[in-house]
């Protein structure tokens, strides 16, 4: 089964690039979990989800895409000067051979090329050169491009046969086109897929059935005028490469619009497109040859693969380590985990992927269950750990970032190691930045390291990035890897409402201990960051709070952070969504807990209780995840303003089988919004209470944090006892 995908709400983080032309807000198409059937995909029809994706793709093309980047080819070049010189010679050699065959001239003596083999590929290239700016259908383009790629591969194979050590692999097209990959979660069909094969492989279209084995996607359109449409589809389809390949740092792709080809580089915060390569012109053909040659001569890391994550299967259908355990993935990785503190590298072998990246932009967070490597890639029954791999943004040199999750987890570890709390908490085992060998020097893997390959200096984004070199304005991201325990499971694995309450209570007890004892404010309470941990099949579950990506170190007395939007829809607090100019406090996270309870109680926590998409389309809480920040916040203010609006607008829509959850939600709401200190959630709204129309109650409550939190903790204690009694 394909692994769970990660969130697409990472674009809400404060340090994500926002171009000057960005719309005020584009609601992310999914939440932390976008796999069909996941908690937060409920409440939207398939048509609605598709509309979201089209809007999302439009946003990518219009707000994150940089066109006509001449330097883009420099991001794909052999690692050594000798390799780069050989690549240039190979490009000239192949271009000359192509022109000779296309113009029916003789190949040079001693070229080592088989004209008969090349001619069958050249016929398709010749037809491609004649299509002009459009053609009736895009389908012929699939074959034209495949012929072009095979021509280049055949020439490179001949070069390699002459003892040229610089050709690393062949780039070969799939043996089918317009197909749905076997490991896809949706119905999309990719036009052409490219695959890597060893230099000894036959030059022919290869069997390629999955995203897991695809180097890059090629999207074709029948007209030059459809270049934006081609990019939109390329970006949506390419996201599946991140989802299915746990070892991809970044992606490449190609679009074909009639007789024009574009190469695309997809990084965390920017999408970069080459100038058009017009196949009807010699310069365009030679440039496309340059791309294919360079990709064939690049080391794997310059193709976007992570050299510190070694895939231990050859193809998705060939498991070289072998296991009959259904709980073990077919595709696994041997991962080097470097610890910043000890400066040692420990190897692990993954057992299964529990969260995969699924977005073109953002942190590309992945999580794996793994065991310590003991000299064999075979499945081991050793103690399991969780490995988290992500690219968070930073405004500091990576090792100096005070918001580094590794530092925060180390602080939690040091605080609790001699005075362990009653609840469980994430225990750091290894924490460090991924390091790559670059020019014979071990360096931290960052956005700067990627740009350095091309000889380009990344520039921190200014407030106005309309300059000619705007594409270089990219946030700094650092590649971090964390090993921790215990291993938990999705909150969807609870068996009833009593178990859910126990898990939520324990997670919030961990939250409070971390805030009070370590001065760490979590800032992203969501269904994906609360896990279920069991000691045995029939044991009482425990709740584990994870993912301190958005957490910040705060003063242990003030316990507040500067205003900044962060978190996951639909669980973000009202102040957070609106980015109100008021400090973020524990109350924002407690408010998120209330939304978690309401969301799960509405969509259903088990399959037998789960509401259909059609039913959820009509639920009022649908408004919590669709629309502008102002629209979402307005809906929440109205729902939260009083006990009556909360009951009629939210609680009455809970699954009718639940008895504890409605009372639990009402008790949390009373403590947060229906108290005598700062009642209400809406500025100046009357209803069944009198409010001071000059002070936003969400601002006013900041003066009563301690009292409100004390009441919230009492609510937790009360309902945990009730839940335990109900089991």
XYZ file of C-alpha atoms in Angstrom, residues 16-521:
506
model
C 8.281 30.132 3.047
C 8.970 32.308 0.021
C 6.055 34.478 -0.975
C 6.505 36.289 -4.261
C 5.233 39.835 -4.636
C 2.531 38.630 -7.036
C 1.134 35.970 -4.734
C -2.591 36.079 -4.096
C -3.407 37.087 -0.521
C -3.929 33.434 0.415
C -4.377 30.154 -1.383
C -5.831 27.466 0.822
C -3.646 24.347 0.657
C -5.359 21.525 -1.217
C -4.959 19.040 1.642
C -3.906 18.840 5.220
C -1.116 16.820 6.796
C -2.622 13.655 5.410
C -3.799 13.749 1.823
C -4.106 10.059 1.092
C -7.656 9.241 -0.070
C -9.691 8.364 2.982
C -7.449 10.269 5.372
C -9.065 12.285 8.124
C -8.775 15.703 6.550
C -9.646 14.699 3.003
C -13.193 14.195 4.259
C -15.633 17.009 3.707
C -14.757 17.546 0.057
C -16.034 15.733 -2.995
C -13.621 14.392 -5.599
C -14.695 17.226 -7.874
C -13.963 19.741 -5.138
C -10.549 18.223 -4.492
C -9.731 18.370 -8.207
C -10.750 22.021 -8.296
C -8.434 22.670 -5.351
C -5.592 20.961 -7.184
C -6.110 23.040 -10.317
C -6.057 26.199 -8.204
C -2.981 24.942 -6.384
C -1.172 24.190 -9.656
C -2.125 27.621 -10.988
C -0.593 29.144 -7.883
C 2.624 27.172 -8.406
C 2.998 28.333 -12.003
C 2.088 31.953 -11.407
C 3.727 32.594 -8.058
C 6.629 30.198 -7.606
C 7.853 29.549 -11.143
C 10.815 31.364 -12.689
C 11.105 31.181 -16.467
C 13.983 31.407 -18.943
C 16.792 30.641 -16.485
C 19.930 30.418 -18.642
C 22.029 29.087 -15.750
C 19.713 26.135 -15.143
C 21.852 23.725 -17.152
C 24.721 24.350 -14.731
C 22.744 22.599 -11.980
C 23.151 19.379 -13.957
C 26.786 18.837 -14.752
C 29.398 16.191 -14.039
C 31.138 16.563 -10.702
C 34.683 16.960 -12.030
C 36.325 19.306 -14.503
C 37.351 16.316 -16.618
C 33.771 15.086 -16.643
C 32.480 18.496 -17.658
C 34.955 18.648 -20.540
C 33.948 15.152 -21.619
C 30.274 16.152 -21.471
C 30.887 19.123 -23.774
C 32.739 16.859 -26.229
C 29.937 14.300 -26.128
C 27.333 16.964 -26.830
C 29.261 18.159 -29.886
C 29.788 14.572 -31.023
C 26.122 13.569 -30.695
C 24.829 16.823 -32.179
C 27.097 16.392 -35.195
C 25.966 12.785 -35.627
C 22.299 13.764 -35.423
C 22.673 16.518 -38.011
C 24.584 14.229 -40.361
C 21.897 11.568 -40.213
C 19.043 14.066 -40.500
C 20.700 15.615 -43.591
C 21.707 12.201 -44.989
C 25.433 12.832 -44.704
C 28.041 10.236 -43.879
C 29.159 9.696 -40.337
C 32.873 10.330 -39.684
C 35.159 7.345 -40.049
C 35.982 5.769 -36.725
C 32.963 7.306 -34.951
C 31.950 3.896 -33.628
C 28.295 4.691 -34.369
C 25.874 2.302 -36.058
C 23.993 4.368 -38.625
C 21.310 1.702 -38.988
C 20.455 1.844 -35.299
C 20.464 5.626 -35.209
C 18.402 6.009 -38.379
C 15.342 4.370 -36.857
C 15.407 6.955 -34.078
C 16.188 9.829 -36.444
C 12.991 9.248 -38.431
C 10.886 10.306 -35.471
C 13.141 13.289 -34.769
C 12.747 14.406 -38.386
C 8.966 14.299 -38.077
C 9.140 16.247 -34.807
C 11.110 19.019 -36.497
C 8.232 19.601 -38.922
C 5.265 19.936 -36.523
C 5.548 23.719 -36.121
C 3.768 25.575 -33.344
C 0.926 23.068 -32.981
C -0.426 19.732 -34.131
C -3.855 18.096 -33.861
C -2.921 15.798 -30.967
C -0.154 15.557 -28.411
C 0.170 11.775 -28.774
C 2.754 11.771 -31.610
C 5.010 13.835 -29.337
C 5.425 10.876 -26.981
C 7.144 8.858 -29.685
C 9.098 11.790 -31.095
C 10.642 12.569 -27.726
C 11.330 8.902 -26.966
C 13.186 8.593 -30.274
C 15.272 11.648 -29.396
C 16.208 10.214 -25.994
C 17.059 6.829 -27.493
C 19.257 8.481 -30.149
C 21.284 10.214 -27.442
C 21.473 7.055 -25.326
C 22.696 4.992 -28.276
C 25.456 7.495 -28.973
C 26.489 7.578 -25.315
C 26.593 3.797 -25.175
C 28.985 3.882 -28.117
C 31.079 6.515 -26.352
C 31.214 4.390 -23.200
C 32.264 1.395 -25.264
C 35.346 3.428 -26.175
C 36.430 3.301 -22.516
C 35.056 6.725 -21.619
C 34.774 6.569 -17.810
C 32.540 9.594 -17.429
C 29.212 8.194 -18.701
C 27.477 7.086 -15.504
C 24.199 5.734 -16.841
C 21.677 5.848 -19.686
C 18.480 7.917 -19.653
C 15.787 5.774 -21.280
C 12.054 6.371 -21.909
C 9.282 4.083 -20.705
C 7.879 1.461 -23.034
C 4.381 2.869 -22.607
C 2.960 6.366 -22.710
C -0.097 8.112 -21.336
C -0.202 5.616 -18.456
C -1.243 5.511 -14.817
C 1.679 4.373 -12.625
C 0.957 1.321 -10.524
C 1.795 3.081 -7.268
C -0.366 6.142 -7.905
C -3.069 7.211 -5.449
C -5.027 9.057 -8.114
C -6.229 8.598 -11.679
C -3.663 10.850 -13.345
C -1.826 9.487 -16.370
C 1.691 10.645 -17.160
C 2.665 11.146 -20.790
C 6.247 9.861 -20.710
C 8.480 8.661 -17.905
C 12.271 8.607 -17.974
C 14.316 6.007 -16.120
C 17.955 5.485 -15.176
C 19.646 2.325 -16.369
C 23.220 1.100 -16.228
C 25.547 1.802 -19.116
C 25.378 -1.867 -20.074
C 21.609 -1.799 -20.623
C 20.098 -2.237 -24.063
C 19.113 1.000 -25.747
C 15.366 0.564 -25.926
C 12.245 1.709 -24.169
C 12.210 0.169 -20.715
C 9.548 -1.363 -18.552
C 8.561 1.423 -16.170
C 5.370 0.991 -14.212
C 5.792 3.095 -11.095
C 6.686 6.526 -9.812
C 9.148 4.773 -7.501
C 11.402 3.916 -10.443
C 10.944 7.134 -12.450
C 13.754 9.652 -12.795
C 11.476 12.384 -14.091
C 8.095 12.991 -15.688
C 7.679 14.384 -19.202
C 4.420 16.256 -19.870
C 3.405 16.998 -23.482
C 0.944 19.448 -25.047
C -0.003 19.851 -28.694
C 0.578 23.624 -28.843
C 3.295 26.076 -27.857
C 0.559 28.204 -26.289
C -0.154 25.530 -23.678
C 3.179 25.850 -21.891
C 1.590 26.961 -18.610
C -0.870 24.072 -18.702
C 2.024 21.687 -19.264
C 3.855 23.090 -16.241
C 0.752 22.842 -14.051
C 0.385 19.157 -14.857
C 4.107 18.485 -14.549
C 4.200 19.916 -11.031
C 1.126 17.973 -9.885
C 2.385 14.696 -11.328
C 5.966 15.167 -10.137
C 4.792 15.470 -6.537
C 4.217 11.717 -6.728
C 7.958 11.223 -7.184
C 8.533 12.773 -3.768
C 5.770 10.590 -2.335
C 7.166 7.351 -3.757
C 10.902 8.041 -3.499
C 12.084 8.594 0.030
C 15.575 9.488 -1.171
C 14.814 12.435 -3.459
C 16.257 15.808 -2.457
C 14.894 17.609 -5.501
C 13.335 16.833 -8.879
C 13.843 17.377 -12.586
C 11.162 17.361 -15.253
C 10.496 18.175 -18.893
C 7.578 19.707 -20.745
C 6.990 19.486 -24.492
C 4.749 22.014 -26.220
C 4.594 21.052 -29.902
C 8.174 21.627 -31.094
C 9.405 23.364 -27.935
C 10.913 21.629 -24.899
C 11.526 23.061 -21.434
C 13.646 21.592 -18.642
C 12.440 22.181 -15.088
C 14.194 22.056 -11.723
C 11.923 21.741 -8.691
C 13.332 22.872 -5.328
C 11.641 23.457 -1.968
C 10.670 27.073 -2.567
C 11.088 27.672 -6.281
C 10.371 26.052 -9.638
C 12.858 26.929 -12.358
C 12.329 26.591 -16.093
C 14.908 26.744 -18.872
C 14.550 28.806 -22.038
C 12.590 27.057 -24.795
C 14.474 24.480 -26.840
C 12.940 24.559 -30.323
C 13.438 21.208 -32.006
C 13.089 22.702 -35.492
C 16.303 24.661 -34.862
C 19.823 23.277 -34.557
C 20.480 25.229 -31.342
C 17.328 23.821 -29.734
C 18.189 20.237 -30.645
C 21.723 20.659 -29.343
C 20.469 22.099 -26.066
C 18.135 19.134 -25.491
C 21.079 16.849 -26.247
C 23.045 18.788 -23.621
C 20.414 18.085 -20.977
C 20.237 14.370 -21.718
C 24.023 14.046 -21.878
C 24.562 15.902 -18.614
C 21.926 13.870 -16.800
C 23.651 10.732 -18.103
C 27.023 11.914 -16.799
C 25.861 13.384 -13.470
C 26.431 11.630 -10.160
C 23.155 10.574 -8.559
C 23.110 13.463 -6.085
C 22.973 15.990 -8.958
C 19.947 14.151 -10.297
C 18.278 14.944 -6.994
C 18.961 11.699 -5.135
C 20.250 11.602 -1.558
C 23.617 9.779 -1.383
C 23.145 9.208 2.362
C 19.985 7.157 1.729
C 20.711 3.947 -0.143
C 17.742 2.168 -1.626
C 18.009 -1.523 -0.842
C 15.770 -2.749 -3.622
C 16.602 -2.678 -7.309
C 13.095 -2.012 -8.627
C 9.724 -1.777 -6.930
C 8.851 -5.319 -7.998
C 12.181 -6.889 -6.934
C 12.782 -7.050 -3.198
C 16.441 -7.942 -2.726
C 16.196 -8.222 1.053
C 13.070 -10.344 1.135
C 10.430 -10.580 3.827
C 7.021 -12.189 4.121
C 6.006 -9.600 6.727
C 3.151 -7.419 5.417
C 4.302 -4.709 7.816
C 7.554 -4.304 5.873
C 7.747 -2.197 2.711
C 9.046 -3.604 -0.551
C 11.210 -0.504 -0.962
C 13.429 0.314 1.972
C 16.487 2.422 2.628
C 19.778 2.146 4.446
C 20.190 5.580 5.986
C 23.270 7.331 7.352
C 22.260 9.317 10.442
C 24.837 11.856 11.574
C 24.745 13.274 15.084
C 25.831 16.914 15.417
C 26.845 16.489 19.042
C 28.880 13.268 18.933
C 29.915 13.814 15.274
C 29.325 10.109 14.642
C 27.306 8.460 11.887
C 24.997 5.574 12.739
C 23.357 3.484 10.030
C 19.752 2.308 10.104
C 17.610 0.221 7.761
C 14.011 1.279 7.275
C 11.186 -1.144 7.828
C 8.359 0.948 6.450
C 7.531 4.501 5.435
C 4.922 6.069 7.701
C 4.922 9.549 6.181
C 6.111 10.600 2.755
C 6.451 13.965 1.090
C 3.752 14.718 -1.459
C 4.195 18.382 -2.272
C 6.454 20.060 -4.777
C 7.175 22.830 -2.261
C 7.892 22.894 1.451
C 9.784 20.834 4.006
C 9.401 17.456 2.281
C 9.051 15.777 5.650
C 9.378 11.997 5.622
C 9.188 9.533 8.492
C 10.341 5.923 8.579
C 10.199 3.101 11.092
C 13.701 1.622 11.174
C 16.121 -0.613 13.034
C 19.848 -0.317 13.644
C 21.934 -1.592 10.708
C 23.927 -4.653 11.688
C 25.756 -5.416 8.466
C 22.752 -6.734 6.563
C 19.852 -5.025 4.821
C 17.543 -7.886 5.764
C 14.542 -7.184 7.965
C 15.527 -7.166 11.625
C 13.457 -7.677 14.769
C 15.688 -5.270 16.689
C 14.241 -2.329 18.630
C 12.351 -0.016 16.328
C 12.918 3.728 16.069
C 11.469 6.536 13.996
C 13.625 8.478 11.554
C 12.394 11.898 10.532
C 13.950 13.551 7.484
C 13.012 17.147 6.597
C 14.114 20.454 5.065
C 12.928 23.180 7.457
C 13.694 26.830 6.689
C 16.163 28.762 8.793
C 17.209 32.362 9.158
C 20.515 31.333 10.720
C 23.569 29.289 9.826
C 22.190 25.749 10.304
C 24.149 24.889 13.456
C 23.232 28.206 15.093
C 19.468 28.105 14.572
C 17.738 28.460 17.974
C 14.533 27.003 16.456
C 16.286 23.856 15.285
C 14.040 20.922 16.215
C 17.149 18.928 17.114
C 18.115 21.495 19.753
C 14.574 21.550 21.147
C 14.420 17.745 21.378
C 17.836 17.717 23.031
C 16.530 20.206 25.573
C 13.530 17.959 26.254
C 15.823 14.933 26.578
C 18.170 16.672 29.011
C 15.267 17.966 31.104
C 13.491 14.633 31.475
C 16.365 12.130 31.538
C 16.815 12.333 35.331
C 13.238 13.247 36.211
C 11.020 11.328 33.820
C 7.375 12.427 33.741
C 4.444 10.013 33.994
C 3.584 10.489 30.315
C 5.610 9.411 27.305
C 7.504 11.946 25.207
C 9.694 11.931 22.054
C 13.148 10.716 23.107
C 15.995 11.861 20.892
C 18.525 9.171 19.948
C 20.413 10.778 17.063
C 20.001 14.302 15.784
C 21.993 16.043 13.120
C 22.259 17.739 9.761
C 22.738 15.620 6.672
C 26.264 16.017 5.373
C 27.454 15.529 1.793
C 30.930 15.354 0.340
C 31.272 18.439 -1.830
C 34.614 19.179 -3.468
C 36.305 16.685 -1.112
C 34.884 18.515 1.931
C 32.048 17.315 4.156
C 29.390 20.032 4.144
C 25.857 20.372 5.493
C 23.206 19.743 2.871
C 21.408 23.052 2.388
C 19.838 25.165 -0.335
C 23.211 26.879 -0.606
C 24.881 23.537 -1.322
C 22.491 22.921 -4.212
C 23.110 26.380 -5.663
C 26.860 26.004 -5.217
C 26.887 23.149 -7.733
C 25.876 25.613 -10.441
C 28.309 28.268 -9.269
C 25.359 30.453 -8.264
C 24.999 32.322 -4.985
C 21.591 32.034 -3.388
C 20.291 35.354 -2.052
C 18.043 35.785 0.984
C 14.632 36.991 -0.246
C 14.086 40.740 0.145
C 10.662 42.277 0.715
C 10.539 43.218 -2.975
C 12.005 40.611 -5.315
C 11.142 42.057 -8.714
C 14.802 42.356 -9.666
C 16.176 40.625 -12.765
C 17.844 37.963 -10.623
C 14.667 37.248 -8.625
C 15.040 33.504 -9.163
C 18.121 33.530 -6.917
C 16.060 34.886 -4.025
C 15.353 31.651 -2.180
C 15.066 30.970 1.557
C 17.821 28.972 3.194
C 16.769 25.464 4.155
C 18.829 22.906 6.053
C 18.468 19.145 5.618
C 17.960 17.612 9.070
C 17.586 14.022 10.194
C 16.363 12.871 13.595
C 16.203 9.397 15.149
C 13.826 9.062 18.085
C 11.515 6.755 19.994
C 8.955 5.451 20.818
C 7.233 4.361 17.613
C 3.610 5.421 17.433
C 0.675 4.893 15.113
C -1.879 7.201 13.557
C -4.561 8.616 15.796
C -7.022 6.871 13.465
C -6.010 3.555 15.068
C -7.953 4.268 18.262
C -10.844 1.854 18.646
C -13.415 4.087 20.334
C -14.037 7.557 21.746
C -12.718 6.640 25.195
C -9.358 5.631 23.730
C -9.266 8.855 21.709
C -9.792 10.974 24.818
C -7.052 9.105 26.714
C -4.613 9.624 23.846
C -5.453 13.323 23.501
C -5.166 13.902 27.244
C -1.752 12.258 27.470
C -0.498 14.193 24.443
C -1.541 17.456 26.069
C 0.053 16.420 29.346
C 3.273 16.017 27.388
C 2.608 19.405 25.807
C 2.267 21.067 29.212
C 5.382 19.392 30.641
C 7.456 20.467 27.667
C 6.177 24.037 27.901
C 6.489 24.340 31.682
C 9.726 22.399 32.120
C 11.589 23.191 28.909
C 10.085 26.474 27.753
C 9.151 25.012 24.354
C 5.881 26.118 22.712
